Amino acid sequence: MLEQIADVGRDAKRGGYSRHAYAGPELELRRWFVEQAVRRGLDVETDRNGNLWAWWGEPGDDALVTGSHLDSVPGGGAFDGPLGVTSSLQAVDLLQAKGFTPARPFAVTVFAEEEGGRFGVACLGSRLLTGAIDRDKALNLKDPDGITLAEAMKAAGYDPELAGKDSEALRRIGRFVELHVEQGRGLTVPVGVASSILAHGRWRFTFSGEGNHAGATLIEDRRDPMLPASQLVLAARRAARGGGRATVGRIVPNPGGTNVIASTVDVWLDARDSDDARTRAMVAEISEAAHVAAEEEGCELRITEESYGDTVYFDQNLRDDIAAALGGVPALPTGAGHDAGILAAHVPTAMLFVRNPTGVSHAPEEFAEQADVDEGVRALAAAIEHLAS
């Protein structure tokens, strides 16, 4: 089913796909999802935070909900997010073909801005729904073009004044199950379940120096913020040890000219480890090194925590129930964040993983064999039938 959307949001510059929240390709995918859901007799609604809900039967409390997201990171792969959505629709196909009808409310959902690829904060749709992020902070987030989330929502036909914690929508979720492509090499069989998500967050380091001429300014006269920014990259690698992960994937110098010494450099750090204490300690070590490097170059440094989530442990009873219903499948932790991880603090939540033989994700080479994708659909259908009977 992924082939139906294979041409939407292709990124000719980066390769892969760039499908960002409330922008053209992602809006096209939203329309595609609504069309596919309606074809299956599902009733689609949009909640206050731009999340889509396709109900099989009457909406209600204590619902079984599945789904994922349709947005991507810049230049992302074909499977991250959309696989969970298409697999949910195909699971409905299998269940309808055998005459199954859910005995409890059931919905397929699509969460908005899961990757944070446009506004910088991951899982915005689920964070807003659960109240995990301040409403005003979220609405004032800006994309690289200076457009706020509120402006983007309004342009896409959604009312930002309604955004924020949605207790009614949250109350309807009895249990949530998300299928996702595995984003490492931890799974050696077609399907597994998630045990936990590493503690992780994003930090923005802003180094301020003095913009100047690249040819006319002597080295000893410079206050070049690019130097401490580069030291931050090295410090991140040094600090990531014993299972920790620290990554700098984005650096933005201002004004960005080839023959110009930058006046400011923004660096984004993604840091993850097994628990809160280890993650915070790693970030503290990196931050200290960044402060020292900035001082040595005569620059100033401001650090902003843009998002953070503590270690998530998925509901063990639900996880074991699903694993047993599937005849016994392995459980494994993941270093990747998901909407399921945000919801886990409020409702019993589980995840199914589909094997990724390359171990590559957030890149065009992300992959899953069709046979494993089909097995994932069957596993999700079996889980739905078991949990919604």
Short mmCIF file of C-alpha atoms in Angstrom, two decimals:
data_model
loop_
_atom_site.label_atom_id
_atom_site.label_comp_id
_atom_site.label_asym_id
_atom_site.label_seq_id
_atom_site.Cartn_x
_atom_site.Cartn_y
_atom_site.Cartn_z
CA MET A 1 0.00 0.00 0.00
CA LEU A 2 2.98 2.29 0.45
CA GLU A 3 3.32 2.36 -3.31
CA GLN A 4 0.18 4.51 -3.48
CA ILE A 5 2.03 7.39 -1.82
CA ALA A 6 5.50 6.68 -3.18
CA ASP A 7 5.60 9.86 -5.27
CA VAL A 8 4.34 12.24 -2.58
CA GLY A 9 6.96 14.47 -1.04
CA ARG A 10 10.04 13.14 -2.80
CA ASP A 11 13.07 15.30 -2.03
CA ALA A 12 15.20 15.77 -5.14
CA LYS A 13 17.99 17.49 -3.20
CA ARG A 14 18.36 15.20 -0.17
CA GLY A 15 16.91 11.98 -1.57
CA GLY A 16 14.11 10.21 0.25
CA TYR A 17 11.08 12.17 1.42
CA SER A 18 10.43 15.55 3.03
CA ARG A 19 6.86 15.59 4.29
CA HIS A 20 6.47 18.27 6.93
CA ALA A 21 3.46 19.12 9.07
CA TYR A 22 0.82 21.30 7.43
CA ALA A 23 2.90 21.70 4.25
CA GLY A 24 1.90 20.52 0.76
CA PRO A 25 3.03 16.85 0.72
CA GLU A 26 1.84 16.13 4.27
CA LEU A 27 -1.53 17.74 3.56
CA GLU A 28 -1.81 15.60 0.43
CA LEU A 29 -1.15 12.51 2.53
CA ARG A 30 -3.83 13.60 4.99
CA ARG A 31 -6.35 13.81 2.14
CA TRP A 32 -5.20 10.40 0.92
CA PHE A 33 -5.72 8.90 4.39
CA VAL A 34 -9.23 10.34 4.67
CA GLU A 35 -10.12 8.92 1.26
CA GLN A 36 -8.77 5.47 2.15
CA ALA A 37 -10.54 5.44 5.50
CA VAL A 38 -13.89 6.44 3.99
CA ARG A 39 -13.54 3.66 1.39
CA ARG A 40 -13.41 1.22 4.29
CA GLY A 41 -16.52 2.64 5.89
CA LEU A 42 -14.63 4.50 8.62
CA ASP A 43 -15.83 7.89 9.88
CA VAL A 44 -13.03 10.47 9.97
CA GLU A 45 -12.75 13.42 12.32
CA THR A 46 -9.97 15.86 13.20
CA ASP A 47 -9.34 16.73 16.82
CA ARG A 48 -8.40 20.13 18.22
CA ASN A 49 -4.68 19.53 17.63
CA GLY A 50 -4.79 18.43 14.01
CA ASN A 51 -4.70 14.68 14.69
CA LEU A 52 -6.90 12.53 12.44
CA TRP A 53 -9.19 9.80 13.81
CA ALA A 54 -10.88 7.20 11.60
CA TRP A 55 -13.53 5.36 13.60
CA TRP A 56 -14.76 1.86 12.82
CA GLY A 57 -18.22 2.06 14.34
CA GLU A 58 -19.34 4.60 16.90
CA PRO A 59 -16.68 6.66 18.68
CA GLY A 60 -16.59 6.09 22.42
CA ASP A 61 -14.57 5.71 25.58
CA ASP A 62 -12.23 2.79 26.31
CA ALA A 63 -11.41 2.55 22.60
CA LEU A 64 -8.66 0.47 21.08
CA VAL A 65 -6.61 2.87 18.95
CA THR A 66 -3.83 2.17 16.49
CA GLY A 67 -1.97 4.24 13.91
CA SER A 68 1.16 6.35 13.56
CA HIS A 69 2.15 9.46 11.56
CA LEU A 70 2.61 10.60 7.95
CA ASP A 71 5.19 13.38 8.33
CA SER A 72 8.93 12.78 7.94
CA VAL A 73 12.33 14.12 8.85
CA PRO A 74 14.06 16.08 6.05
CA GLY A 75 15.07 13.49 3.46
CA GLY A 76 13.61 10.60 5.43
CA GLY A 77 12.76 7.07 4.40
CA ALA A 78 9.55 5.61 3.04
CA PHE A 79 8.62 3.50 6.08
CA ASP A 80 9.01 5.65 9.20
CA GLY A 81 5.47 6.66 10.08
CA PRO A 82 3.54 5.72 6.93
CA LEU A 83 4.14 1.99 7.49
CA GLY A 84 2.14 2.17 10.73
CA VAL A 85 -0.69 4.02 9.00
CA THR A 86 -0.91 1.80 5.92
CA SER A 87 -0.57 -1.35 8.05
CA SER A 88 -3.49 -0.17 10.20
CA LEU A 89 -5.69 0.28 7.14
CA GLN A 90 -4.64 -3.10 5.74
CA ALA A 91 -5.31 -4.74 9.10
CA VAL A 92 -8.85 -3.36 8.88
CA ASP A 93 -9.09 -4.92 5.41
CA LEU A 94 -8.11 -8.35 6.77
CA LEU A 95 -10.56 -8.12 9.65
CA GLN A 96 -13.44 -6.90 7.52
CA ALA A 97 -12.78 -9.67 4.99
CA LYS A 98 -13.26 -12.31 7.70
CA GLY A 99 -16.40 -10.63 9.02
CA PHE A 100 -14.92 -9.34 12.25
CA THR A 101 -16.60 -6.40 13.99
CA PRO A 102 -14.93 -4.74 17.01
CA ALA A 103 -16.82 -5.24 20.24
CA ARG A 104 -15.39 -1.97 21.59
CA PRO A 105 -14.81 1.41 19.96
CA PHE A 106 -11.89 1.26 17.54
CA ALA A 107 -9.99 3.96 15.64
CA VAL A 108 -7.01 4.42 13.36
CA THR A 109 -5.24 7.67 14.12
CA VAL A 110 -2.67 9.86 12.37
CA PHE A 111 -0.73 12.14 14.71
CA ALA A 112 0.51 15.54 13.53
CA GLU A 113 4.19 16.60 13.44
CA GLU A 114 5.62 13.46 15.04
CA GLU A 115 9.13 14.02 13.71
CA GLY A 116 9.44 17.68 14.59
CA GLY A 117 10.89 18.17 11.11
CA ARG A 118 9.24 21.55 10.65
CA PHE A 119 8.81 23.09 14.11
CA GLY A 120 11.63 21.40 16.00
CA VAL A 121 9.64 19.57 18.68
CA ALA A 122 8.86 15.90 18.16
CA CYS A 123 5.40 14.40 18.75
CA LEU A 124 3.64 17.77 18.80
CA GLY A 125 0.21 16.30 18.06
CA SER A 126 0.34 13.83 20.94
CA ARG A 127 2.12 16.29 23.26
CA LEU A 128 -0.61 18.88 22.74
CA LEU A 129 -3.36 16.29 23.15
CA THR A 130 -1.96 15.05 26.47
CA GLY A 131 -0.85 18.45 27.76
CA ALA A 132 2.81 17.38 27.66
CA ILE A 133 3.73 20.73 26.08
CA ASP A 134 2.47 24.20 26.94
CA ARG A 135 -0.10 25.29 24.39
CA ASP A 136 1.25 28.81 23.89
CA LYS A 137 4.83 27.56 23.63
CA ALA A 138 3.77 25.12 20.93
CA LEU A 139 1.73 27.61 18.92
CA ASN A 140 4.63 30.06 18.88
CA LEU A 141 7.18 27.56 17.61
CA LYS A 142 8.61 28.71 14.27
CA ASP A 143 9.76 26.82 11.21
CA PRO A 144 12.95 27.82 9.33
CA ASP A 145 10.92 30.39 7.35
CA GLY A 146 9.64 32.09 10.50
CA ILE A 147 6.10 30.70 10.18
CA THR A 148 4.58 29.77 13.55
CA LEU A 149 2.70 26.57 14.23
CA ALA A 150 -0.44 28.66 14.79
CA GLU A 151 -0.04 30.29 11.37
CA ALA A 152 0.60 26.95 9.67
CA MET A 153 -2.45 25.34 11.29
CA LYS A 154 -4.65 28.25 10.30
CA ALA A 155 -3.40 28.19 6.71
CA ALA A 156 -4.20 24.46 6.56
CA GLY A 157 -7.77 25.05 7.73
CA TYR A 158 -7.39 24.25 11.43
CA ASP A 159 -8.23 26.62 14.28
CA PRO A 160 -5.17 27.13 16.52
CA GLU A 161 -7.37 28.72 19.18
CA LEU A 162 -8.75 25.25 19.89
CA ALA A 163 -5.32 23.65 20.35
CA GLY A 164 -4.16 22.35 23.71
CA LYS A 165 -4.81 19.54 26.14
CA ASP A 166 -7.80 17.53 24.94
CA SER A 167 -9.09 15.53 27.90
CA GLU A 168 -12.10 14.29 25.97
CA ALA A 169 -10.03 12.81 23.14
CA LEU A 170 -7.52 11.37 25.60
CA ARG A 171 -10.27 9.78 27.70
CA ARG A 172 -11.54 7.85 24.70
CA ILE A 173 -8.26 5.94 24.35
CA GLY A 174 -8.47 2.75 26.37
CA ARG A 175 -5.36 1.17 24.85
CA PHE A 176 -3.01 2.31 22.09
CA VAL A 177 -0.95 0.04 19.82
CA GLU A 178 1.47 1.54 17.28
CA LEU A 179 3.18 -0.46 14.53
CA HIS A 180 6.49 0.95 13.30
CA VAL A 181 9.48 -0.10 11.29
CA GLU A 182 12.34 -1.00 13.64
CA GLN A 183 14.96 1.72 13.47
CA GLY A 184 18.05 -0.32 14.26
CA ARG A 185 19.33 -3.86 13.86
CA GLY A 186 17.85 -5.21 17.07
CA LEU A 187 15.14 -7.35 15.48
CA THR A 188 16.19 -10.59 13.80
CA VAL A 189 12.70 -12.00 13.16
CA PRO A 190 9.91 -10.33 11.14
CA VAL A 191 7.95 -8.88 14.07
CA GLY A 192 8.67 -7.94 17.67
CA VAL A 193 7.27 -5.77 20.46
CA ALA A 194 8.81 -2.78 22.20
CA SER A 195 9.86 -2.87 25.84
CA SER A 196 11.02 0.71 26.36
CA ILE A 197 12.21 3.99 24.82
CA LEU A 198 15.47 5.65 25.85
CA ALA A 199 15.34 8.96 27.72
CA HIS A 200 15.99 11.60 25.09
CA GLY A 201 15.76 15.27 24.21
CA ARG A 202 16.84 18.12 21.96
CA TRP A 203 18.93 21.12 22.97
CA ARG A 204 19.75 24.26 21.00
CA PHE A 205 23.18 25.82 21.54
CA THR A 206 23.47 29.41 20.30
CA PHE A 207 27.05 30.68 20.06
CA SER A 208 27.39 34.46 19.60
CA GLY A 209 30.62 36.10 18.42
CA GLU A 210 31.50 38.87 16.00
CA GLY A 211 30.67 38.78 12.31
CA ASN A 212 33.48 40.05 10.12
CA HIS A 213 35.38 39.78 6.84
CA ALA A 214 37.05 36.43 6.16
CA GLY A 215 40.01 38.01 4.39
CA ALA A 216 40.54 41.28 6.26
CA THR A 217 40.27 39.97 9.84
CA LEU A 218 43.42 38.56 11.42
CA ILE A 219 43.03 35.20 13.17
CA GLU A 220 44.07 36.70 16.52
CA ASP A 221 41.40 39.39 16.19
CA ARG A 222 38.51 37.00 15.65
CA ARG A 223 35.62 35.97 17.88
CA ASP A 224 34.41 33.19 15.59
CA PRO A 225 31.42 31.21 16.96
CA MET A 226 32.05 28.43 14.48
CA LEU A 227 35.05 27.27 16.53
CA PRO A 228 33.19 26.50 19.77
CA ALA A 229 30.34 25.08 17.65
CA SER A 230 32.77 22.61 16.11
CA GLN A 231 34.12 21.75 19.57
CA LEU A 232 30.57 20.93 20.62
CA VAL A 233 30.35 18.32 17.86
CA LEU A 234 33.53 16.66 19.11
CA ALA A 235 32.42 16.88 22.74
CA ALA A 236 29.18 15.12 21.85
CA ARG A 237 31.07 12.18 20.40
CA ARG A 238 33.36 11.96 23.42
CA ALA A 239 30.45 12.06 25.87
CA ALA A 240 28.43 9.35 24.10
CA ARG A 241 29.78 6.18 25.69
CA GLY A 242 28.43 3.07 27.37
CA GLY A 243 25.28 2.99 25.24
CA GLY A 244 24.65 6.74 25.17
CA ARG A 245 23.89 8.50 21.89
CA ALA A 246 24.71 12.16 21.22
CA THR A 247 24.22 13.62 17.77
CA VAL A 248 24.62 16.98 16.08
CA GLY A 249 22.59 16.83 12.89
CA ARG A 250 21.98 20.51 12.26
CA ILE A 251 24.24 23.59 12.32
CA VAL A 252 23.04 26.99 11.10
CA PRO A 253 25.54 29.86 10.84
CA ASN A 254 24.33 33.42 10.45
CA PRO A 255 24.63 35.06 7.94
CA GLY A 256 25.99 31.95 6.23
CA GLY A 257 28.34 33.50 3.65
CA THR A 258 31.40 31.64 2.38
CA ASN A 259 33.67 34.65 2.89
CA VAL A 260 32.03 35.83 6.12
CA ILE A 261 32.94 35.06 9.72
CA ALA A 262 29.62 34.12 11.31
CA SER A 263 28.11 36.36 13.96
CA THR A 264 26.07 33.51 15.48
CA VAL A 265 25.94 29.76 15.06
CA ASP A 266 23.02 27.62 16.19
CA VAL A 267 23.74 23.96 16.89
CA TRP A 268 21.11 21.36 17.75
CA LEU A 269 22.06 18.44 19.98
CA ASP A 270 20.05 15.21 20.18
CA ALA A 271 21.01 13.20 23.28
CA ARG A 272 19.72 9.82 24.47
CA ASP A 273 20.60 7.25 27.10
CA SER A 274 19.01 4.47 29.14
CA ASP A 275 17.65 6.71 31.90
CA ASP A 276 17.19 10.31 32.96
CA ALA A 277 20.30 10.55 35.12
CA ARG A 278 22.63 9.22 32.42
CA THR A 279 21.10 11.43 29.73
CA ARG A 280 21.27 14.56 31.88
CA ALA A 281 24.86 13.79 32.88
CA MET A 282 25.87 13.39 29.25
CA VAL A 283 24.26 16.71 28.28
CA ALA A 284 25.92 18.42 31.26
CA GLU A 285 29.33 17.16 30.15
CA ILE A 286 28.74 18.39 26.58
CA SER A 287 27.44 21.73 27.84
CA GLU A 288 30.47 22.30 30.05
CA ALA A 289 32.81 21.62 27.12
CA ALA A 290 30.78 24.05 24.97
CA HIS A 291 30.99 26.78 27.63
CA VAL A 292 34.77 26.36 27.90
CA ALA A 293 35.21 26.49 24.13
CA ALA A 294 33.01 29.58 23.85
CA GLU A 295 34.94 31.41 26.56
CA GLU A 296 38.28 30.60 24.94
CA GLU A 297 37.08 32.17 21.67
CA GLY A 298 35.53 35.18 23.37
CA CYS A 299 32.00 34.11 22.47
CA GLU A 300 28.79 33.90 24.43
CA LEU A 301 26.65 30.76 24.70
CA ARG A 302 22.96 30.29 25.35
CA ILE A 303 21.49 26.79 25.78
CA THR A 304 17.79 26.08 25.31
CA GLU A 305 16.11 22.75 26.05
CA GLU A 306 13.58 22.39 23.24
CA SER A 307 12.09 19.03 24.20
CA TYR A 308 12.70 16.17 26.60
CA GLY A 309 11.19 12.83 27.49
CA ASP A 310 12.22 10.51 30.32
CA THR A 311 12.61 6.76 29.81
CA VAL A 312 9.35 5.15 28.71
CA TYR A 313 8.46 1.64 29.82
CA PHE A 314 5.55 0.26 27.84
CA ASP A 315 2.71 -1.42 29.69
CA GLN A 316 4.06 -4.88 30.49
CA ASN A 317 0.66 -6.58 30.72
CA LEU A 318 -0.42 -5.23 27.34
CA ARG A 319 2.95 -6.03 25.78
CA ASP A 320 2.92 -9.60 27.09
CA ASP A 321 -0.72 -10.05 26.08
CA ILE A 322 0.03 -9.05 22.50
CA ALA A 323 3.21 -11.13 22.36
CA ALA A 324 1.30 -14.18 23.56
CA ALA A 325 -1.50 -13.57 21.05
CA LEU A 326 1.14 -13.59 18.32
CA GLY A 327 2.53 -16.92 19.46
CA GLY A 328 5.51 -15.43 21.26
CA VAL A 329 7.65 -12.67 19.73
CA PRO A 330 10.75 -10.95 21.16
CA ALA A 331 10.68 -7.68 23.10
CA LEU A 332 13.36 -5.06 22.57
CA PRO A 333 14.10 -1.47 23.61
CA THR A 334 14.32 1.36 21.11
CA GLY A 335 16.33 4.54 20.96
CA ALA A 336 13.71 6.26 18.81
CA GLY A 337 10.86 8.39 20.12
CA HIS A 338 7.23 7.79 19.17
CA ASP A 339 3.75 9.13 19.85
CA ALA A 340 3.19 5.85 21.71
CA GLY A 341 5.85 7.01 24.15
CA ILE A 342 3.97 10.24 24.87
CA LEU A 343 0.66 8.41 25.35
CA ALA A 344 2.28 5.80 27.62
CA ALA A 345 2.16 8.20 30.57
CA HIS A 346 -1.64 8.30 30.32
CA VAL A 347 -2.96 5.03 28.84
CA PRO A 348 -1.73 1.43 28.43
CA THR A 349 0.41 1.52 25.31
CA ALA A 350 2.32 -1.01 23.22
CA MET A 351 4.34 -1.07 20.01
CA LEU A 352 4.90 -3.62 17.29
CA PHE A 353 8.12 -3.48 15.27
CA VAL A 354 8.71 -4.75 11.74
CA ARG A 355 12.25 -5.90 10.96
CA ASN A 356 14.62 -3.48 9.23
CA PRO A 357 17.44 -5.54 7.66
CA THR A 358 19.66 -2.53 6.94
CA GLY A 359 19.27 -0.96 10.38
CA VAL A 360 19.06 2.40 8.60
CA SER A 361 16.31 4.90 9.42
CA HIS A 362 15.74 8.64 8.99
CA ALA A 363 17.49 8.22 5.64
CA PRO A 364 16.52 7.18 2.09
CA GLU A 365 18.03 3.71 2.61
CA GLU A 366 15.44 2.81 5.26
CA PHE A 367 13.93 -0.54 4.25
CA ALA A 368 11.72 -3.47 5.12
CA GLU A 369 11.13 -6.61 3.07
CA GLN A 370 7.62 -6.96 1.67
CA ALA A 371 7.25 -10.35 3.35
CA ASP A 372 8.01 -8.74 6.72
CA VAL A 373 5.63 -5.87 6.00
CA ASP A 374 2.89 -8.41 5.26
CA GLU A 375 3.72 -10.27 8.47
CA GLY A 376 3.44 -6.98 10.35
CA VAL A 377 -0.04 -6.39 8.93
CA ARG A 378 -1.13 -9.87 9.98
CA ALA A 379 0.34 -9.37 13.45
CA LEU A 380 -1.43 -6.04 13.89
CA ALA A 381 -4.73 -7.53 12.69
CA ALA A 382 -4.33 -10.39 15.15
CA ALA A 383 -3.60 -7.95 17.97
CA ILE A 384 -6.65 -5.84 17.09
CA GLU A 385 -8.90 -8.87 16.93
CA HIS A 386 -7.61 -10.12 20.28
CA LEU A 387 -7.88 -6.75 22.05
CA ALA A 388 -11.14 -5.53 20.50
CA SER A 389 -13.17 -8.73 20.87
#
